[in-house]
CSV table of C-alpha atoms in Angstrom, one decimal:
chain,number,residue,atom,x,y,z
A,94,MET,CA,63.1,14.7,-98.3
A,95,ASP,CA,59.7,15.3,-96.8
A,96,MET,CA,57.1,13.3,-98.8
A,97,THR,CA,54.1,15.3,-97.8
A,98,THR,CA,51.1,14.0,-99.7
A,99,ASN,CA,49.6,16.2,-102.4
A,100,SER,CA,46.2,16.1,-100.7
A,101,GLN,CA,47.6,17.9,-97.7
A,102,LEU,CA,48.3,20.8,-99.8
A,103,HIS,CA,44.8,21.6,-100.6
A,104,THR,CA,43.2,21.4,-97.2
A,105,THR,CA,44.3,24.7,-95.8
A,106,PRO,CA,41.3,25.6,-93.6
A,107,LEU,CA,39.7,28.9,-94.3
A,108,PRO,CA,37.1,30.6,-92.1
A,109,THR,CA,33.8,30.7,-93.8
A,110,ARG,CA,30.5,32.5,-92.9
A,111,GLU,CA,29.6,29.3,-91.2
A,112,GLY,CA,33.0,29.1,-89.6
A,113,GLN,CA,32.6,32.5,-88.0
A,114,GLY,CA,29.4,31.3,-86.4
A,115,GLY,CA,31.2,28.4,-84.7
A,116,GLY,CA,31.9,25.7,-87.3
A,117,SER,CA,34.5,25.7,-90.0
A,118,ARG,CA,34.9,24.1,-93.4
A,119,SER,CA,37.9,23.4,-95.6
A,120,LEU,CA,38.4,25.2,-98.8
A,121,ILE,CA,38.5,22.5,-101.4
A,122,VAL,CA,41.0,23.0,-104.2
A,123,SER,CA,41.6,20.2,-106.6
A,124,ALA,CA,44.9,18.4,-106.2
A,125,LEU,CA,47.7,19.0,-108.7
A,126,ASP,CA,48.7,16.0,-110.7
A,127,HIS,CA,51.8,17.6,-112.1
A,128,GLY,CA,53.3,21.0,-111.3
A,129,THR,CA,54.7,23.3,-108.6
A,130,VAL,CA,53.3,24.6,-105.4
A,131,ILE,CA,54.9,27.7,-103.9
A,132,ASP,CA,53.8,27.9,-100.2
A,133,HIS,CA,54.5,30.3,-97.4
A,134,ILE,CA,54.6,33.4,-99.5
A,135,PRO,CA,54.4,36.6,-97.4
A,136,CYS,CA,51.1,38.2,-98.4
A,137,ASP,CA,52.7,41.5,-99.2
A,138,ARG,CA,54.9,39.7,-101.7
A,139,LEU,CA,52.3,37.7,-103.5
A,140,PHE,CA,51.7,40.0,-106.4
A,141,GLU,CA,55.4,40.5,-106.9
A,142,VAL,CA,55.8,36.8,-107.2
A,143,ILE,CA,53.0,36.6,-109.7
A,144,ASN,CA,54.7,39.3,-111.8
A,145,LEU,CA,58.1,37.8,-111.5
A,146,LEU,CA,57.0,34.3,-112.6
A,147,HIS,CA,54.8,35.8,-115.3
A,148,LEU,CA,51.8,33.8,-114.0
A,149,ASP,CA,49.4,36.2,-115.7
A,150,GLN,CA,50.6,34.8,-119.0
A,151,MET,CA,50.3,31.2,-118.2
A,152,THR,CA,47.8,29.0,-120.1
A,153,SER,CA,47.8,26.1,-117.6
A,154,LYS,CA,45.8,26.1,-114.4
A,155,VAL,CA,47.0,28.5,-111.7
A,156,THR,CA,45.4,28.6,-108.2
A,157,ILE,CA,46.2,31.4,-105.9
A,158,GLY,CA,45.4,31.6,-102.2
A,159,PHE,CA,45.7,35.0,-100.5
A,160,ASN,CA,45.5,35.9,-96.8
A,161,LEU,CA,45.3,32.2,-95.7
A,162,LYS,CA,45.9,31.3,-92.1
A,163,SER,CA,49.3,30.1,-91.3
A,164,HIS,CA,50.6,28.7,-88.0
A,165,LYS,CA,54.1,29.8,-88.9
A,166,MET,CA,53.4,33.2,-90.4
A,167,GLY,CA,50.1,34.3,-89.2
A,168,THR,CA,48.9,34.8,-92.7
A,169,LYS,CA,50.4,33.5,-95.9
A,170,SER,CA,49.7,33.1,-99.6
A,171,ILE,CA,50.1,30.0,-101.8
A,172,ILE,CA,50.3,29.5,-105.5
A,173,LYS,CA,49.7,26.2,-107.3
A,174,ILE,CA,50.8,26.0,-110.9
A,175,ALA,CA,50.0,23.1,-113.1
A,176,ASP,CA,52.5,21.6,-115.5
A,177,ARG,CA,55.2,24.1,-114.7
A,178,PHE,CA,58.6,23.7,-113.1
A,179,PHE,CA,61.1,26.4,-112.5
A,180,THR,CA,64.8,26.8,-113.3
A,181,ASP,CA,67.4,27.5,-110.7
A,182,GLU,CA,67.7,31.0,-112.1
A,183,GLU,CA,64.0,31.6,-111.7
A,184,LEU,CA,64.2,30.2,-108.1
A,185,ASN,CA,67.1,32.5,-107.3
A,186,GLN,CA,65.0,35.4,-108.5
A,187,LEU,CA,62.2,34.1,-106.4
A,188,SER,CA,64.4,33.9,-103.3
A,189,VAL,CA,65.2,37.6,-103.7
A,190,VAL,CA,61.5,38.7,-104.0
A,191,ALA,CA,60.2,36.3,-101.3
A,192,PRO,CA,62.9,34.7,-99.2
A,193,ASN,CA,62.2,31.4,-97.5
A,194,VAL,CA,59.1,30.4,-99.4
A,195,THR,CA,58.5,26.6,-99.6
A,196,LEU,CA,58.8,24.9,-103.0
A,197,VAL,CA,56.9,21.7,-103.6
A,198,ILE,CA,57.3,19.7,-106.8
A,199,ILE,CA,54.5,17.3,-107.7
A,200,ARG,CA,54.7,14.6,-110.2
A,201,ASP,CA,51.8,12.1,-110.7
A,202,TYR,CA,50.0,13.4,-107.6
A,203,GLU,CA,53.1,12.6,-105.4
A,204,VAL,CA,55.2,15.2,-103.7
A,205,VAL,CA,58.7,14.4,-105.0
A,206,GLU,CA,60.5,17.4,-103.5
A,207,LYS,CA,59.7,19.9,-100.8
A,208,ARG,CA,62.3,22.5,-99.7
A,209,PRO,CA,62.6,26.1,-98.7
A,210,VAL,CA,63.8,28.5,-101.4
A,211,VAL,CA,66.7,30.3,-99.6
A,212,LEU,CA,68.9,33.1,-100.8
A,213,PRO,CA,72.0,31.7,-102.5
A,214,ASP,CA,75.4,32.8,-101.4
A,215,GLU,CA,75.9,34.8,-104.6
A,216,LEU,CA,73.5,36.6,-107.0
A,217,HIS,CA,74.6,36.8,-110.6
A,218,GLY,CA,72.7,39.1,-112.9
A,219,ILE,CA,69.5,39.1,-110.8
A,220,VAL,CA,69.4,42.5,-109.0
A,221,HIS,CA,70.5,46.1,-109.8
A,222,CYS,CA,73.1,47.8,-107.7
A,223,ASP,CA,71.5,50.9,-106.1
A,224,ASN,CA,74.8,52.9,-106.3
A,225,PRO,CA,74.5,55.1,-109.4
A,226,LYS,CA,78.3,55.4,-109.4
A,227,CYS,CA,78.8,51.6,-109.6
A,228,ILE,CA,80.4,50.3,-112.7
A,229,THR,CA,77.6,47.8,-113.2
A,230,ASN,CA,75.2,50.8,-113.8
A,231,ASN,CA,77.4,52.3,-116.4
A,232,GLU,CA,78.8,49.3,-118.4
A,233,PRO,CA,77.0,46.5,-120.3
A,234,MET,CA,77.8,43.8,-117.8
A,235,ALA,CA,76.1,41.4,-115.3
A,236,THR,CA,75.8,42.4,-111.7
A,237,HIS,CA,77.2,40.3,-109.0
A,238,PHE,CA,76.3,40.3,-105.3
A,239,HIS,CA,77.6,38.5,-102.2
A,240,VAL,CA,74.9,37.7,-99.7
A,241,VAL,CA,76.6,38.8,-96.4
A,242,ASP,CA,73.7,38.2,-94.0
A,243,LYS,CA,71.0,35.8,-95.0
A,244,GLN,CA,69.0,36.5,-91.8
A,245,GLN,CA,68.9,40.2,-92.3
A,246,GLY,CA,68.9,40.0,-96.1
A,247,ILE,CA,72.0,42.2,-96.6
A,248,ILE,CA,73.8,41.9,-100.0
A,249,ARG,CA,77.0,43.5,-101.0
A,250,CYS,CA,78.0,44.5,-104.6
A,251,HIS,CA,81.0,42.5,-105.7
A,252,TYR,CA,82.3,45.6,-107.6
A,253,CYS,CA,81.6,48.7,-105.6
A,254,ASN,CA,81.2,47.1,-102.2
A,255,HIS,CA,77.9,49.0,-101.6
A,256,GLU,CA,75.5,47.1,-99.3
A,257,GLN,CA,71.8,47.0,-99.7
A,258,ASP,CA,68.8,45.5,-98.0
A,259,ILE,CA,67.2,42.7,-100.1
A,260,LYS,CA,63.8,44.2,-99.4
A,261,ASN,CA,64.6,47.3,-101.4
A,262,VAL,CA,66.3,45.8,-104.4
A,263,LYS,CA,65.2,46.2,-108.0
A,264,LEU,CA,65.4,43.1,-110.2
A,265,VAL,CA,67.4,43.3,-113.4
B,58,MET,CA,77.7,43.2,-91.3
B,59,GLN,CA,80.7,42.4,-93.4
B,60,ILE,CA,82.5,45.1,-95.5
B,61,PHE,CA,84.7,42.8,-97.3
B,62,ASN,CA,84.8,39.1,-98.1
B,63,THR,CA,86.4,38.9,-101.4
B,64,GLU,CA,88.1,35.5,-101.2
B,65,GLY,CA,86.5,34.3,-104.5
B,66,SER,CA,87.4,37.4,-106.4
B,67,CYS,CA,90.8,37.5,-104.6
B,68,ALA,CA,91.6,34.1,-106.1
B,69,ARG,CA,90.9,35.4,-109.6
B,70,ALA,CA,92.7,38.7,-108.9
B,71,PHE,CA,95.7,36.8,-107.6
B,72,MET,CA,95.7,34.5,-110.6
B,73,ASN,CA,96.3,37.4,-112.9
B,74,ARG,CA,98.2,39.3,-110.2
B,75,SER,CA,96.0,42.3,-110.3
B,76,PHE,CA,96.2,44.8,-107.4
B,77,VAL,CA,92.6,45.9,-106.8
B,78,THR,CA,92.1,46.3,-103.1
B,79,ILE,CA,94.3,46.1,-100.0
B,80,ALA,CA,91.5,44.0,-98.4
B,81,ASP,CA,92.6,41.1,-100.5
B,82,HIS,CA,96.0,41.0,-98.9
B,83,SER,CA,97.1,39.0,-95.8
B,84,ARG,CA,99.6,40.3,-93.2
B,85,GLU,CA,102.3,38.2,-94.9
B,86,LYS,CA,101.6,39.7,-98.3
B,87,ILE,CA,101.7,43.3,-96.9
B,88,GLU,CA,105.0,42.6,-95.2
B,89,TYR,CA,106.3,41.1,-98.4
B,90,LEU,CA,105.5,44.2,-100.4
B,91,ILE,CA,107.0,46.4,-97.7
B,92,ARG,CA,110.3,44.4,-98.0
B,93,MET,CA,110.2,44.8,-101.7
B,94,ALA,CA,109.6,48.6,-101.3
B,95,GLN,CA,112.6,48.7,-98.9
B,96,GLU,CA,114.8,47.3,-101.6
B,97,PHE,CA,113.6,50.0,-104.0
B,98,GLU,CA,114.2,52.7,-101.4
B,99,ARG,CA,117.8,51.5,-101.3
B,100,HIS,CA,118.2,51.4,-105.1
B,101,PRO,CA,115.3,53.0,-106.9
B,102,ASN,CA,117.0,53.2,-110.3
B,103,ARG,CA,117.2,49.9,-112.1
B,104,LEU,CA,116.6,48.3,-115.5
B,105,LEU,CA,114.4,45.6,-114.0
B,106,LEU,CA,111.5,46.4,-116.3
B,107,GLN,CA,113.5,47.1,-119.5
B,108,GLY,CA,111.5,46.0,-122.5
B,109,ARG,CA,108.2,46.2,-120.6
B,110,VAL,CA,105.4,48.6,-121.3
B,111,VAL,CA,103.3,50.0,-118.5
B,112,ALA,CA,100.0,51.7,-119.5
B,113,THR,CA,98.6,54.5,-117.2
B,114,LEU,CA,94.9,55.0,-118.0
B,115,PHE,CA,93.6,58.0,-116.1
B,116,PHE,CA,89.8,58.2,-116.8
B,117,GLU,CA,89.8,60.8,-114.0
B,118,PRO,CA,92.7,63.3,-113.7
B,119,SER,CA,95.0,62.7,-110.7
B,120,THR,CA,98.4,64.3,-111.4
B,121,ARG,CA,100.0,63.3,-108.1
B,122,THR,CA,99.1,59.6,-108.4
B,123,ARG,CA,99.9,59.4,-112.1
B,124,LEU,CA,103.3,61.0,-111.7
B,125,SER,CA,104.1,58.7,-108.9
B,126,PHE,CA,103.2,55.6,-111.0
B,127,GLU,CA,104.9,56.8,-114.1
B,128,THR,CA,108.1,57.7,-112.1
B,129,ALA,CA,108.0,54.2,-110.6
B,130,ALA,CA,107.8,52.6,-114.0
B,131,ASN,CA,110.4,54.9,-115.6
B,132,ARG,CA,113.0,54.4,-112.8
B,133,LEU,CA,112.7,50.7,-113.4
B,134,GLY,CA,113.4,51.0,-117.1
B,135,ALA,CA,109.9,50.5,-118.4
B,136,ARG,CA,108.2,52.5,-121.2
B,137,VAL,CA,105.0,54.2,-120.3
B,138,ILE,CA,102.0,54.8,-122.5
B,139,GLY,CA,98.6,56.1,-121.6
B,140,PHE,CA,96.5,59.2,-121.1
B,141,ALA,CA,96.1,61.7,-118.4
B,142,ASP,CA,92.9,63.3,-119.7
B,143,PRO,CA,89.8,61.2,-120.4
B,144,LYS,CA,88.6,63.7,-122.9
B,145,VAL,CA,91.2,62.4,-125.4
B,146,THR,CA,89.9,58.9,-125.3
B,147,SER,CA,87.2,57.0,-127.2
B,148,GLY,CA,85.2,56.9,-124.0
B,149,THR,CA,83.9,60.2,-125.1
B,150,LYS,CA,82.7,58.5,-128.3
B,151,GLY,CA,80.8,55.9,-126.3
B,152,GLU,CA,83.4,53.2,-126.1
B,153,THR,CA,82.9,50.8,-123.2
B,154,LEU,CA,85.5,50.4,-120.5
B,155,LYS,CA,85.8,46.7,-121.6
B,156,ASP,CA,86.7,47.7,-125.1
B,157,THR,CA,89.3,50.2,-124.0
B,158,ILE,CA,90.9,47.7,-121.6
B,159,MET,CA,90.9,44.9,-124.2
B,160,MET,CA,92.5,47.3,-126.7
B,161,VAL,CA,95.2,48.5,-124.4
B,162,SER,CA,95.9,44.9,-123.2
B,163,ASN,CA,97.3,44.3,-126.7
B,164,TYR,CA,100.0,46.9,-126.1
B,165,ALA,CA,100.9,46.9,-122.4
B,166,ASP,CA,102.2,44.3,-119.9
B,167,VAL,CA,100.3,45.9,-117.0
B,168,ILE,CA,97.6,48.6,-116.8
B,169,VAL,CA,97.5,51.2,-114.1
B,170,MET,CA,94.0,52.6,-114.0
B,171,ARG,CA,92.3,55.5,-112.3
B,172,HIS,CA,88.5,55.6,-112.9
B,173,TYR,CA,85.7,57.7,-111.6
B,174,LEU,CA,83.3,54.7,-111.3
B,175,GLU,CA,83.3,52.5,-108.2
B,176,GLY,CA,84.2,48.9,-109.0
B,177,ALA,CA,85.8,49.7,-112.3
B,178,ALA,CA,89.2,48.3,-111.3
B,179,ARG,CA,87.6,45.0,-110.1
B,180,TYR,CA,85.7,44.7,-113.4
B,181,ALA,CA,88.8,45.5,-115.5
B,182,SER,CA,90.8,42.8,-113.5
B,183,GLU,CA,88.2,40.2,-114.4
B,184,ILE,CA,88.2,40.9,-118.2
B,185,ALA,CA,91.8,41.9,-118.9
B,186,PRO,CA,94.4,39.4,-119.9
B,187,VAL,CA,97.1,41.5,-118.2
B,188,PRO,CA,97.3,42.6,-114.5
B,189,ILE,CA,95.3,45.7,-113.5
B,190,ILE,CA,96.6,48.0,-110.8
B,191,ASN,CA,93.9,50.1,-109.2
B,192,ALA,CA,95.1,53.8,-108.9
B,193,GLY,CA,91.7,54.7,-107.4
B,194,ASP,CA,88.1,53.9,-108.4
B,195,GLY,CA,85.7,56.6,-107.4
B,196,ALA,CA,85.0,56.7,-103.7
B,197,ASN,CA,85.7,53.0,-103.4
B,198,GLN,CA,89.4,52.0,-103.1
B,199,HIS,CA,92.9,53.6,-103.5
B,200,PRO,CA,95.1,50.7,-102.4
B,201,SER,CA,98.4,52.0,-103.6
B,202,GLN,CA,97.9,55.0,-101.2
B,203,THR,CA,97.3,52.5,-98.4
B,204,MET,CA,100.4,50.6,-99.3
B,205,LEU,CA,102.5,53.7,-99.1
B,206,ASP,CA,100.8,54.7,-95.8
B,207,LEU,CA,101.7,51.3,-94.4
B,208,TYR,CA,105.2,51.5,-95.7
B,209,THR,CA,105.6,55.0,-94.1
B,210,ILE,CA,104.1,53.8,-90.7
B,211,ASN,CA,106.5,50.9,-90.7
B,212,GLN,CA,109.4,53.1,-91.7
B,213,THR,CA,108.8,55.6,-88.9
B,214,GLN,CA,107.8,53.3,-86.1
B,215,GLY,CA,110.0,50.3,-87.0
B,216,THR,CA,106.9,48.1,-86.8
B,217,LEU,CA,103.2,48.0,-87.8
B,218,ASP,CA,102.2,46.2,-84.6
B,219,ASN,CA,100.4,47.7,-81.5
B,220,LEU,CA,100.3,51.3,-82.6
B,221,ASN,CA,98.0,54.2,-81.6
B,222,ILE,CA,96.8,55.7,-84.9
B,223,TYR,CA,94.9,59.0,-84.8
B,224,LEU,CA,92.7,59.7,-87.8
B,225,VAL,CA,91.6,63.4,-88.0
B,226,GLY,CA,89.3,65.3,-90.3
B,227,ASP,CA,87.0,63.8,-92.9
B,228,LEU,CA,86.5,60.2,-91.7
B,229,LYS,CA,83.2,59.8,-93.6
B,230,TYR,CA,84.3,60.2,-97.2
B,231,GLY,CA,88.0,59.7,-96.9
B,232,ARG,CA,88.7,56.4,-98.6
B,233,THR,CA,92.4,56.6,-97.5
B,234,VAL,CA,91.4,56.3,-93.8
B,235,HIS,CA,88.9,53.5,-94.5
B,236,SER,CA,91.4,51.5,-96.4
B,237,LEU,CA,94.1,52.1,-93.8
B,238,LEU,CA,91.8,51.0,-91.1
B,239,MET,CA,91.0,47.7,-92.9
B,240,ALA,CA,94.6,47.0,-93.8
B,241,MET,CA,95.7,47.5,-90.2
B,242,ARG,CA,93.4,44.8,-89.0
B,243,HIS,CA,96.4,42.3,-89.1
B,244,PHE,CA,98.5,44.5,-86.7
B,245,ASN,CA,96.5,45.0,-83.5
B,246,PRO,CA,96.2,48.8,-83.7
B,247,THR,CA,94.2,51.2,-81.5
B,248,PHE,CA,92.5,53.8,-83.6
B,249,HIS,CA,91.4,57.2,-82.4
B,250,PHE,CA,88.7,59.0,-84.5
B,251,ILE,CA,88.6,62.8,-84.4
B,252,ALA,CA,86.0,64.3,-86.7
B,253,PRO,CA,83.0,66.7,-86.8
B,254,ASP,CA,79.7,64.9,-86.4
B,255,GLU,CA,78.8,65.3,-90.1
B,256,LEU,CA,82.1,63.6,-91.2
B,257,ALA,CA,82.3,61.0,-88.4
B,258,MET,CA,83.6,57.5,-89.1
B,259,PRO,CA,80.6,55.7,-90.7
B,260,GLU,CA,78.9,53.0,-88.6
B,261,PRO,CA,79.9,50.0,-90.9
B,262,TYR,CA,83.6,50.8,-90.3
B,263,LYS,CA,83.1,50.9,-86.6
B,264,GLN,CA,81.3,47.6,-86.9
B,265,TYR,CA,84.2,46.3,-89.0
B,266,CYS,CA,86.5,47.3,-86.1
B,267,SER,CA,84.4,45.4,-83.6
B,268,GLU,CA,84.2,42.3,-85.7
B,269,HIS,CA,88.0,42.3,-86.2
B,270,GLY,CA,89.0,43.1,-82.6
B,271,ILE,CA,90.3,46.6,-83.5
B,272,ARG,CA,90.0,48.9,-80.6
B,273,TYR,CA,88.8,52.5,-81.3
B,274,VAL,CA,88.2,55.6,-79.3
B,275,GLU,CA,86.2,58.7,-80.5
B,276,HIS,CA,87.3,62.1,-79.4
B,277,GLN,CA,85.4,65.4,-79.4
B,278,ASP,CA,88.5,67.5,-78.7
B,279,PHE,CA,91.6,68.0,-80.8
B,280,ASP,CA,94.3,69.4,-78.6
B,281,ALA,CA,97.8,68.8,-77.2
B,282,ASP,CA,96.5,66.4,-74.5
B,283,VAL,CA,94.7,64.2,-77.1
B,284,ILE,CA,97.7,64.2,-79.5
B,285,ALA,CA,100.0,63.2,-76.6
B,286,GLY,CA,98.9,59.5,-77.0
B,287,ALA,CA,99.6,59.2,-80.7
B,288,ASP,CA,102.2,57.3,-82.6
B,289,ILE,CA,100.7,58.3,-85.9
B,290,LEU,CA,98.6,61.4,-86.5
B,291,TYR,CA,96.9,60.9,-89.9
B,292,MET,CA,95.5,64.3,-91.0
B,293,THR,CA,92.9,64.7,-93.8
B,294,ARG,CA,91.2,67.7,-95.3
B,295,VAL,CA,87.7,68.8,-94.1
B,296,GLN,CA,86.2,69.9,-97.4
B,297,ARG,CA,83.5,72.5,-97.5
B,298,GLU,CA,81.6,70.7,-100.3
B,299,ARG,CA,81.1,67.7,-98.0
B,300,PHE,CA,78.7,69.6,-95.7
B,301,THR,CA,75.0,69.8,-96.3
B,302,ASP,CA,74.8,72.5,-93.6
B,303,LEU,CA,77.3,75.3,-94.4
B,304,MET,CA,76.7,76.9,-91.0
B,305,GLU,CA,78.0,73.7,-89.5
B,306,TYR,CA,81.1,73.8,-91.8
B,307,GLU,CA,81.8,77.4,-90.6
B,308,ARG,CA,81.4,76.3,-87.0
B,309,VAL,CA,83.8,73.3,-87.2
B,310,LYS,CA,86.3,74.2,-90.0
B,311,ASP,CA,89.0,75.5,-87.7
B,312,ARG,CA,88.5,72.9,-85.0
B,313,TYR,CA,90.5,70.3,-86.9
B,314,LEU,CA,93.5,72.4,-87.9
B,315,LEU,CA,96.8,71.2,-86.6
B,316,LYS,CA,98.9,74.0,-85.1
B,317,LEU,CA,102.5,73.9,-84.0
B,318,ASP,CA,101.7,74.5,-80.3
B,319,MET,CA,99.5,71.4,-80.3
B,320,LEU,CA,102.6,69.2,-80.6
B,321,SER,CA,104.0,70.3,-77.3
B,322,LYS,CA,103.2,67.0,-75.6
B,323,ALA,CA,103.7,64.7,-78.6
B,324,ARG,CA,105.8,61.6,-78.3
B,325,ASP,CA,109.2,61.7,-79.9
B,326,ASN,CA,108.3,58.8,-82.2
B,327,MET,CA,105.0,60.5,-83.3
B,328,ARG,CA,104.8,61.3,-87.0
B,329,ILE,CA,102.3,63.4,-88.9
B,330,LEU,CA,101.0,61.9,-92.1
B,331,HIS,CA,98.7,63.4,-94.8
B,332,PRO,CA,97.7,61.9,-98.1
B,333,LEU,CA,98.1,65.4,-99.7
B,334,PRO,CA,97.1,67.8,-101.1
B,335,ARG,CA,97.0,69.9,-98.0
B,336,VAL,CA,95.1,73.2,-97.9
B,337,ASN,CA,95.3,74.7,-94.4
B,338,GLU,CA,94.7,71.7,-92.1
B,339,ILE,CA,98.4,71.5,-91.1
B,340,GLU,CA,100.0,74.9,-90.2
B,341,TYR,CA,102.9,75.6,-92.5
B,342,ALA,CA,105.2,76.2,-89.5
B,343,ILE,CA,104.9,72.4,-88.7
B,344,ASP,CA,106.7,71.6,-92.0
B,345,ASP,CA,110.1,72.1,-90.2
B,346,ASP,CA,109.1,70.2,-87.1
B,347,PRO,CA,110.6,66.7,-86.7
B,348,HIS,CA,107.2,65.2,-86.3
B,349,ALA,CA,106.2,66.3,-89.9
B,350,TYR,CA,106.5,63.4,-92.3
B,351,TYR,CA,104.0,64.0,-95.1
B,352,PHE,CA,106.5,64.9,-97.8
B,353,GLN,CA,108.6,61.8,-97.1
B,354,GLN,CA,105.4,59.9,-97.1
B,355,ALA,CA,104.7,61.1,-100.6
B,356,ARG,CA,108.2,60.1,-101.7
B,357,ASN,CA,107.5,56.6,-100.3
B,358,GLY,CA,104.7,56.4,-102.9
B,359,LEU,CA,107.4,55.8,-105.5
B,360,TYR,CA,108.9,52.8,-103.7
B,361,ALA,CA,105.6,51.3,-102.8
B,362,ARG,CA,104.4,51.6,-106.4
B,363,GLN,CA,107.6,50.1,-107.7
B,364,ALA,CA,106.9,47.1,-105.5
B,365,ILE,CA,103.2,46.9,-106.7
B,366,ILE,CA,104.2,47.1,-110.4
B,367,CYS,CA,106.9,44.4,-110.0
B,368,ASP,CA,104.7,42.1,-108.0
B,369,SER,CA,101.9,42.4,-110.5
B,370,LEU,CA,104.3,41.4,-113.2
B,371,GLY,CA,105.4,38.3,-111.3
B,372,ILE,CA,108.8,39.7,-110.2
B,373,THR,CA,109.6,38.3,-106.8
B,374,LEU,CA,111.5,39.7,-103.8
B,375,GLU,CA,114.2,37.2,-104.6
B,376,ASP,CA,114.5,38.6,-108.1
B,377,ILE,CA,114.9,42.1,-106.8
B,378,MET,CA,117.5,41.1,-104.2
B,379,GLU,CA,119.5,39.3,-106.9
B,380,ASP,CA,118.9,42.1,-109.4
B,381,ARG,CA,122.1,43.0,-111.3
B,382,THR,CA,120.5,45.9,-113.2
B,383,ILE,CA,120.9,48.6,-110.6
B,384,ILE,CA,122.0,51.8,-112.2
């Protein structure tokens, strides 16, 4: 487990007016004492993640960084959510909307867990099958997909065998 | 890309002995079912299923398949219940498939089901306390047809190994050719695809061939020289309604018709198969040619389905070999 310190999570440098003139300053965001950080969110997926996790309805503190510089991704987004931890089911949904984000769990200012959120091998009741003739679209039942290619994001319906790209799926 | 990887579901299906897709079956299992069917070809009339009830639920009409399954059950002494016309069922009142299956499971020992929705048989096999036999689920699977095709190929060639199988006509929508292609992966075949561009073998199936070491060749022409290399010539119907461009249909519709003179260079062992119904894609004059085998193929459906029903009920090859109920 990578025990990155919590303070490292709020020092992502951002260019400022001064920075563009030659110097740069860090954007200071207060450290989380308890909660979850979701890092490395592709910028075009940020608002889907916000909707998926119902962050607009949260009463605790939520900090959102958008279009931040990233060595790995070029630009990225990051969300810090105080006093909130996610279930496996929610994380599976998150892995569909934004594959390979980094999840950081913080308790008492310490990073206690840091790991990528990867697509599971199976998706149960998370996404719709896009085949209108699939039994799952015509019967009150849960969908079930096999992830056949995690790199390409290809999933196959357990029932009708129809394959789809994870980028185009609709959540249940 | 992977078209099938159903090991998890296979385990469940095998537990309740359902027959949902041929992709579930190993080479050994296919050969086992062929041996069973051979026993039924020798003695099709028995009382092996006396006291059993077989339900045939046809949510989509299919007279040929239904008659074949019902004959298979009747010739083994089972009683048959069910419906041939979905209009008479409570489905029209809004009953779910699950409710229908659970209700019929109270009455029958095995359910043979044809459904217009893809994946219906898989779902039914997961909820039903009795085995489900898939008699076709939309454009998805029709495994009993594949089983009878395999039986017929083995019967005519004496083996399933190392054959040249020519698939002709609608290779895009034809589920029988897709299922046959996947089932043959165990037997080192070489496939030859002969189809108009609009109905060509879809890319995922070609990829499936590549991933499973299945050789395939695509042909533009369909003539005596091409047919000369075939052990099996599997004809399918090119249907007008499959074309988005009707001009294209008019242009190609006669290019994939099999005529008697095209068999002039055919191998002696070559046999012509067709899942039927035929319209005009095989000239009627061919019916009397020794290469024609489609009617015998249809008859083999009876033996293959007798084997499928018995296997789903837990009756083994040994039981059949020692059967004393032959009429």
